[in-house]
Amino acid sequence: ANWRFTLASQGFQVGLLDVDICGPSVPQMLGLSGQEVHQSSSGWSPVYVRDNLGVMSIGFMLPGSDDAVIWRGPRKNGLIKQFFTDVDWEKLDYLIVDTPPGTSDEHISTVQFLKDCDIDGALVVTTPQEISMADVRKEINFCKKTEIKVLGVVGNMDQLKIPFQSLLFSNGKGENITAQTMHEISEKLPDLLDAVVSANVFNGTVERGPEKMAELMEVPFIGYIPLDPNLLKACENGRPFVEEYPKSAATEPFLSIVDRLKKAVEEKTME
């Protein structure tokens, strides 16, 4: 969801359509929980985070955030069609469709309903584990079979990166000795306090796996995003990550990927 926040903050008119019918998380991630969709003479009105960022999701139509959607394919497809035909998005620079993992009804319906719209392409996101990349390879092949250009692959949760002062320390008995340890470090190695600590959380994964996968499948790789607790915090609280944490570990990589994505869209429109 924070891709959309960033594009909107750069002045673009952005629409976000959440077609994850069974697990709509977008309202929570954009701070819109509890909002409702309104009907107007021109159709459904998106829920607006800002004047230039409108959102549509089944999450706005459920009685409660924990209510389950137990629908078969035809009913899902009918709602997705309504999202595309009955929502008054007004003029947009970007309409971004957020799909669930896999290659299910939501993906097939989206491609069918947009087949005459000259789709710019798909952004594919994966984590470093092989079990995630196995699904992503299927999604890339889905895009190839349906003639959707893959604008880029992003490696998410690449490494854990946190400020050194966020670390917690314990002794062999499991007792918290953070305060004592930090005090000793501040006296003996004060420069460490300004350092950023990195760790490979997913041990056993193939090094630079997402990048190698993209190369083998002949699609562009546009960057890694580290596992940054501040990004998680922003999503949980429905806040724009780049604005809230401009100096966080993931901010620069995040902005770089957004710039590459915009460039890929521009190149596609010029083809």
GROMACS .gro file of C-alpha atoms in nm:
model
  271
    1ALA     CA    1   0.000   0.000   0.000
    2ASN     CA    2   0.288   0.238   0.062
    3TRP     CA    3   0.377   0.245  -0.310
    4ARG     CA    4   0.050   0.430  -0.360
    5PHE     CA    5   0.113   0.672  -0.074
    6THR     CA    6   0.448   0.758  -0.232
    7LEU     CA    7   0.307   0.814  -0.582
    8ALA     CA    8   0.030   1.032  -0.438
    9SER     CA    9   0.280   1.234  -0.234
   10GLN     CA   10   0.463   1.308  -0.562
   11GLY     CA   11   0.150   1.475  -0.698
   12PHE     CA   12   0.002   1.196  -0.910
   13GLN     CA   13  -0.369   1.110  -0.917
   14VAL     CA   14  -0.375   0.751  -0.791
   15GLY     CA   15  -0.651   0.492  -0.767
   16LEU     CA   16  -0.597   0.173  -0.568
   17LEU     CA   17  -0.828  -0.121  -0.631
   18ASP     CA   18  -0.799  -0.407  -0.381
   19VAL     CA   19  -0.921  -0.726  -0.549
   20ASP     CA   20  -0.811  -0.954  -0.265
   21ILE     CA   21  -1.171  -1.050  -0.196
   22CYS     CA   22  -1.106  -1.301   0.084
   23GLY     CA   23  -0.828  -1.109   0.262
   24PRO     CA   24  -0.874  -0.734   0.211
   25SER     CA   25  -0.588  -0.572   0.407
   26VAL     CA   26  -0.564  -0.243   0.217
   27PRO     CA   27  -0.811  -0.048   0.438
   28GLN     CA   28  -0.599  -0.127   0.746
   29MET     CA   29  -0.270  -0.044   0.573
   30LEU     CA   30  -0.398   0.294   0.455
   31GLY     CA   31  -0.564   0.392   0.783
   32LEU     CA   32  -0.917   0.355   0.641
   33SER     CA   33  -1.063   0.087   0.868
   34GLY     CA   34  -1.430   0.153   0.942
   35GLN     CA   35  -1.486   0.366   0.631
   36GLU     CA   36  -1.778   0.295   0.397
   37VAL     CA   37  -1.837   0.317   0.023
   38HIS     CA   38  -2.093   0.578  -0.089
   39GLN     CA   39  -2.318   0.570  -0.394
   40SER     CA   40  -2.358   0.870  -0.621
   41SER     CA   41  -2.537   0.934  -0.950
   42SER     CA   42  -2.216   0.842  -1.134
   43GLY     CA   43  -2.155   0.517  -0.942
   44TRP     CA   44  -1.965   0.408  -0.634
   45SER     CA   45  -1.733   0.670  -0.492
   46PRO     CA   46  -1.389   0.551  -0.380
   47VAL     CA   47  -1.283   0.615  -0.023
   48TYR     CA   48  -1.020   0.888  -0.026
   49VAL     CA   49  -0.706   0.888   0.188
   50ARG     CA   50  -0.610   1.219   0.029
   51ASP     CA   51  -0.758   1.428  -0.247
   52ASN     CA   52  -0.543   1.243  -0.500
   53LEU     CA   53  -0.550   0.889  -0.356
   54GLY     CA   54  -0.879   0.698  -0.386
   55VAL     CA   55  -0.929   0.341  -0.268
   56MET     CA   56  -1.187   0.069  -0.334
   57SER     CA   57  -1.200  -0.259  -0.142
   58ILE     CA   58  -1.454  -0.514  -0.028
   59GLY     CA   59  -1.318  -0.436   0.318
   60PHE     CA   60  -1.533  -0.121   0.315
   61MET     CA   61  -1.845  -0.331   0.261
   62LEU     CA   62  -1.809  -0.582   0.544
   63PRO     CA   63  -1.992  -0.539   0.877
   64GLY     CA   64  -1.668  -0.597   1.068
   65SER     CA   65  -1.298  -0.631   0.989
   66ASP     CA   66  -1.294  -0.994   1.111
   67ASP     CA   67  -1.591  -1.108   0.900
   68ALA     CA   68  -1.506  -1.382   0.650
   69VAL     CA   69  -1.595  -1.363   0.282
   70ILE     CA   70  -1.706  -1.713   0.179
   71TRP     CA   71  -1.771  -1.676  -0.192
   72ARG     CA   72  -1.729  -1.902  -0.492
   73GLY     CA   73  -1.571  -1.784  -0.817
   74PRO     CA   74  -1.876  -1.639  -0.999
   75ARG     CA   75  -1.969  -1.413  -0.709
   76LYS     CA   76  -1.609  -1.292  -0.675
   77ASN     CA   77  -1.594  -1.221  -1.047
   78GLY     CA   78  -1.920  -1.028  -1.033
   79LEU     CA   79  -1.789  -0.794  -0.762
   80ILE     CA   80  -1.457  -0.742  -0.940
   81LYS     CA   81  -1.648  -0.651  -1.256
   82GLN     CA   82  -1.850  -0.396  -1.054
   83PHE     CA   83  -1.527  -0.248  -0.918
   84PHE     CA   84  -1.409  -0.185  -1.275
   85THR     CA   85  -1.741  -0.071  -1.424
   86ASP     CA   86  -1.933   0.098  -1.141
   87VAL     CA   87  -1.663   0.294  -0.954
   88ASP     CA   88  -1.625   0.661  -1.045
   89TRP     CA   89  -1.248   0.698  -1.031
   90GLU     CA   90  -1.247   1.029  -1.219
   91LYS     CA   91  -0.922   1.112  -1.401
   92LEU     CA   92  -0.620   0.907  -1.287
   93ASP     CA   93  -0.249   0.894  -1.361
   94TYR     CA   94  -0.227   0.545  -1.215
   95LEU     CA   95  -0.487   0.277  -1.138
   96ILE     CA   96  -0.309   0.015  -0.931
   97VAL     CA   97  -0.478  -0.322  -0.882
   98ASP     CA   98  -0.363  -0.504  -0.569
   99THR     CA   99  -0.407  -0.880  -0.613
  100PRO     CA  100  -0.364  -1.171  -0.369
  101PRO     CA  101  -0.077  -1.420  -0.407
  102GLY     CA  102  -0.114  -1.690  -0.670
  103THR     CA  103  -0.298  -1.706  -1.004
  104SER     CA  104  -0.660  -1.739  -0.899
  105ASP     CA  105  -1.002  -1.601  -1.001
  106GLU     CA  106  -0.900  -1.250  -0.904
  107HIS     CA  107  -0.610  -1.244  -1.149
  108ILE     CA  108  -0.802  -1.402  -1.437
  109SER     CA  109  -1.098  -1.166  -1.389
  110THR     CA  110  -0.874  -0.860  -1.369
  111VAL     CA  111  -0.699  -0.949  -1.695
  112GLN     CA  112  -1.032  -1.019  -1.868
  113PHE     CA  113  -1.196  -0.694  -1.761
  114LEU     CA  114  -0.891  -0.485  -1.854
  115LYS     CA  115  -0.799  -0.661  -2.179
  116ASP     CA  116  -0.903  -0.362  -2.390
  117CYS     CA  117  -0.730  -0.104  -2.168
  118ASP     CA  118  -0.367  -0.164  -2.269
  119ILE     CA  119  -0.241  -0.265  -1.924
  120ASP     CA  120   0.099  -0.108  -1.851
  121GLY     CA  121   0.221  -0.416  -1.669
  122ALA     CA  122   0.264  -0.601  -1.342
  123LEU     CA  123   0.490  -0.542  -1.044
  124VAL     CA  124   0.581  -0.874  -0.883
  125VAL     CA  125   0.698  -0.887  -0.521
  126THR     CA  126   0.868  -1.183  -0.354
  127THR     CA  127   1.048  -1.265  -0.031
  128PRO     CA  128   1.381  -1.457  -0.042
  129GLN     CA  129   1.248  -1.804   0.051
  130GLU     CA  130   1.220  -2.064  -0.224
  131ILE     CA  131   0.861  -2.139  -0.119
  132SER     CA  132   0.772  -1.777  -0.200
  133MET     CA  133   0.971  -1.766  -0.524
  134ALA     CA  134   0.803  -2.087  -0.643
  135ASP     CA  135   0.468  -1.905  -0.634
  136VAL     CA  136   0.617  -1.597  -0.796
  137ARG     CA  137   0.757  -1.797  -1.087
  138LYS     CA  138   0.401  -1.915  -1.155
  139GLU     CA  139   0.279  -1.554  -1.144
  140ILE     CA  140   0.548  -1.445  -1.392
  141ASN     CA  141   0.449  -1.730  -1.625
  142PHE     CA  142   0.085  -1.623  -1.587
  143CYS     CA  143   0.184  -1.274  -1.701
  144LYS     CA  144   0.371  -1.413  -2.001
  145LYS     CA  145   0.077  -1.632  -2.106
  146THR     CA  146  -0.168  -1.343  -2.075
  147GLU     CA  147   0.073  -1.103  -2.250
  148ILE     CA  148   0.113  -0.872  -1.953
  149LYS     CA  149   0.455  -0.712  -1.931
  150VAL     CA  150   0.641  -0.766  -1.604
  151LEU     CA  151   0.757  -0.417  -1.516
  152GLY     CA  152   0.984  -0.546  -1.244
  153VAL     CA  153   1.048  -0.794  -0.966
  154VAL     CA  154   1.108  -0.664  -0.613
  155GLY     CA  155   1.287  -0.862  -0.343
  156ASN     CA  156   1.105  -0.781  -0.019
  157MET     CA  157   1.238  -0.847   0.335
  158ASP     CA  158   1.592  -0.882   0.199
  159GLN     CA  159   1.779  -0.827   0.527
  160LEU     CA  160   1.680  -0.707   0.870
  161LYS     CA  161   1.818  -0.354   0.913
  162ILE     CA  162   1.775  -0.166   1.239
  163PRO     CA  163   1.963   0.109   1.426
  164PHE     CA  164   2.222  -0.028   1.665
  165GLN     CA  165   2.049   0.147   1.956
  166SER     CA  166   1.734  -0.058   1.892
  167LEU     CA  167   1.913  -0.381   1.986
  168LEU     CA  168   1.833  -0.566   2.306
  169PHE     CA  169   2.095  -0.768   2.493
  170SER     CA  170   2.064  -1.054   2.742
  171ASN     CA  171   2.312  -1.265   2.935
  172GLY     CA  172   2.337  -1.644   2.944
  173LYS     CA  173   2.052  -1.659   3.195
  174GLY     CA  174   1.818  -1.463   2.970
  175GLU     CA  175   1.831  -1.151   3.187
  176ASN     CA  176   1.804  -0.814   3.013
  177ILE     CA  177   2.140  -0.634   3.022
  178THR     CA  178   2.068  -0.379   2.748
  179ALA     CA  179   2.116  -0.066   2.960
  180GLN     CA  180   2.450  -0.187   3.102
  181THR     CA  181   2.576  -0.301   2.760
  182MET     CA  182   2.481   0.024   2.588
  183HIS     CA  183   2.650   0.225   2.862
  184GLU     CA  184   2.975   0.031   2.821
  185ILE     CA  185   2.964   0.067   2.442
  186SER     CA  186   2.899   0.442   2.468
  187GLU     CA  187   3.217   0.476   2.676
  188LYS     CA  188   3.444   0.244   2.475
  189LEU     CA  189   3.304   0.242   2.120
  190PRO     CA  190   3.072   0.545   2.090
  191ASP     CA  191   3.070   0.540   1.707
  192LEU     CA  192   2.881   0.210   1.717
  193LEU     CA  193   2.574   0.388   1.856
  194ASP     CA  194   2.515   0.552   1.517
  195ALA     CA  195   2.558   0.229   1.319
  196VAL     CA  196   2.288   0.032   1.139
  197VAL     CA  197   2.288  -0.343   1.208
  198SER     CA  198   2.208  -0.593   0.932
  199ALA     CA  199   2.118  -0.961   0.966
  200ASN     CA  200   2.012  -1.234   0.725
  201VAL     CA  201   1.689  -1.349   0.889
  202PHE     CA  202   1.607  -1.615   0.631
  203ASN     CA  203   1.914  -1.836   0.673
  204GLY     CA  204   1.942  -2.112   0.415
  205THR     CA  205   1.789  -1.911   0.131
  206VAL     CA  206   1.973  -1.871  -0.199
  207GLU     CA  207   2.190  -1.559  -0.192
  208ARG     CA  208   2.032  -1.287  -0.408
  209GLY     CA  209   1.765  -1.544  -0.496
  210PRO     CA  210   1.497  -1.301  -0.625
  211GLU     CA  211   1.752  -1.127  -0.850
  212LYS     CA  212   1.877  -1.457  -0.994
  213MET     CA  213   1.519  -1.577  -1.045
  214ALA     CA  214   1.433  -1.263  -1.243
  215GLU     CA  215   1.744  -1.306  -1.457
  216LEU     CA  216   1.659  -1.671  -1.535
  217MET     CA  217   1.302  -1.578  -1.626
  218GLU     CA  218   1.421  -1.284  -1.837
  219VAL     CA  219   1.227  -1.015  -1.654
  220PRO     CA  220   1.370  -0.696  -1.498
  221PHE     CA  221   1.477  -0.689  -1.135
  222ILE     CA  222   1.430  -0.342  -0.985
  223GLY     CA  223   1.558  -0.369  -0.629
  224TYR     CA  224   1.553  -0.500  -0.275
  225ILE     CA  225   1.365  -0.367   0.026
  226PRO     CA  226   1.516  -0.455   0.365
  227LEU     CA  227   1.312  -0.588   0.652
  228ASP     CA  228   1.260  -0.258   0.832
  229PRO     CA  229   1.050  -0.246   1.153
  230ASN     CA  230   0.948   0.112   1.070
  231LEU     CA  231   0.789  -0.004   0.744
  232LEU     CA  232   0.589  -0.261   0.938
  233LYS     CA  233   0.489   0.008   1.186
  234ALA     CA  234   0.372   0.241   0.910
  235CYS     CA  235   0.159  -0.033   0.751
  236GLU     CA  236   0.008  -0.136   1.084
  237ASN     CA  237  -0.083   0.223   1.165
  238GLY     CA  238  -0.198   0.318   0.816
  239ARG     CA  239   0.065   0.587   0.777
  240PRO     CA  240   0.282   0.688   0.476
  241PHE     CA  241   0.619   0.523   0.544
  242VAL     CA  242   0.844   0.761   0.346
  243GLU     CA  243   0.692   1.069   0.509
  244GLU     CA  244   0.689   0.927   0.862
  245TYR     CA  245   1.038   0.776   0.851
  246PRO     CA  246   1.246   0.969   0.593
  247LYS     CA  247   1.577   0.839   0.730
  248SER     CA  248   1.479   0.478   0.793
  249ALA     CA  249   1.679   0.190   0.643
  250ALA     CA  250   1.417   0.103   0.379
  251THR     CA  251   1.336   0.459   0.270
  252GLU     CA  252   1.606   0.511   0.007
  253PRO     CA  253   1.563   0.163  -0.152
  254PHE     CA  254   1.186   0.215  -0.148
  255LEU     CA  255   1.206   0.549  -0.329
  256SER     CA  256   1.454   0.407  -0.580
  257ILE     CA  257   1.214   0.124  -0.667
  258VAL     CA  258   0.923   0.366  -0.710
  259ASP     CA  259   1.135   0.573  -0.950
  260ARG     CA  260   1.230   0.263  -1.149
  261LEU     CA  261   0.867   0.155  -1.161
  262LYS     CA  262   0.758   0.495  -1.295
  263LYS     CA  263   1.032   0.479  -1.558
  264ALA     CA  264   0.920   0.129  -1.663
  265VAL     CA  265   0.561   0.253  -1.703
  266GLU     CA  266   0.679   0.551  -1.909
  267GLU     CA  267   0.880   0.323  -2.137
  268LYS     CA  268   0.581   0.092  -2.181
  269THR     CA  269   0.353   0.379  -2.284
  270MET     CA  270   0.608   0.489  -2.544
  271GLU     CA  271   0.623   0.147  -2.712
   0.00000   0.00000   0.00000
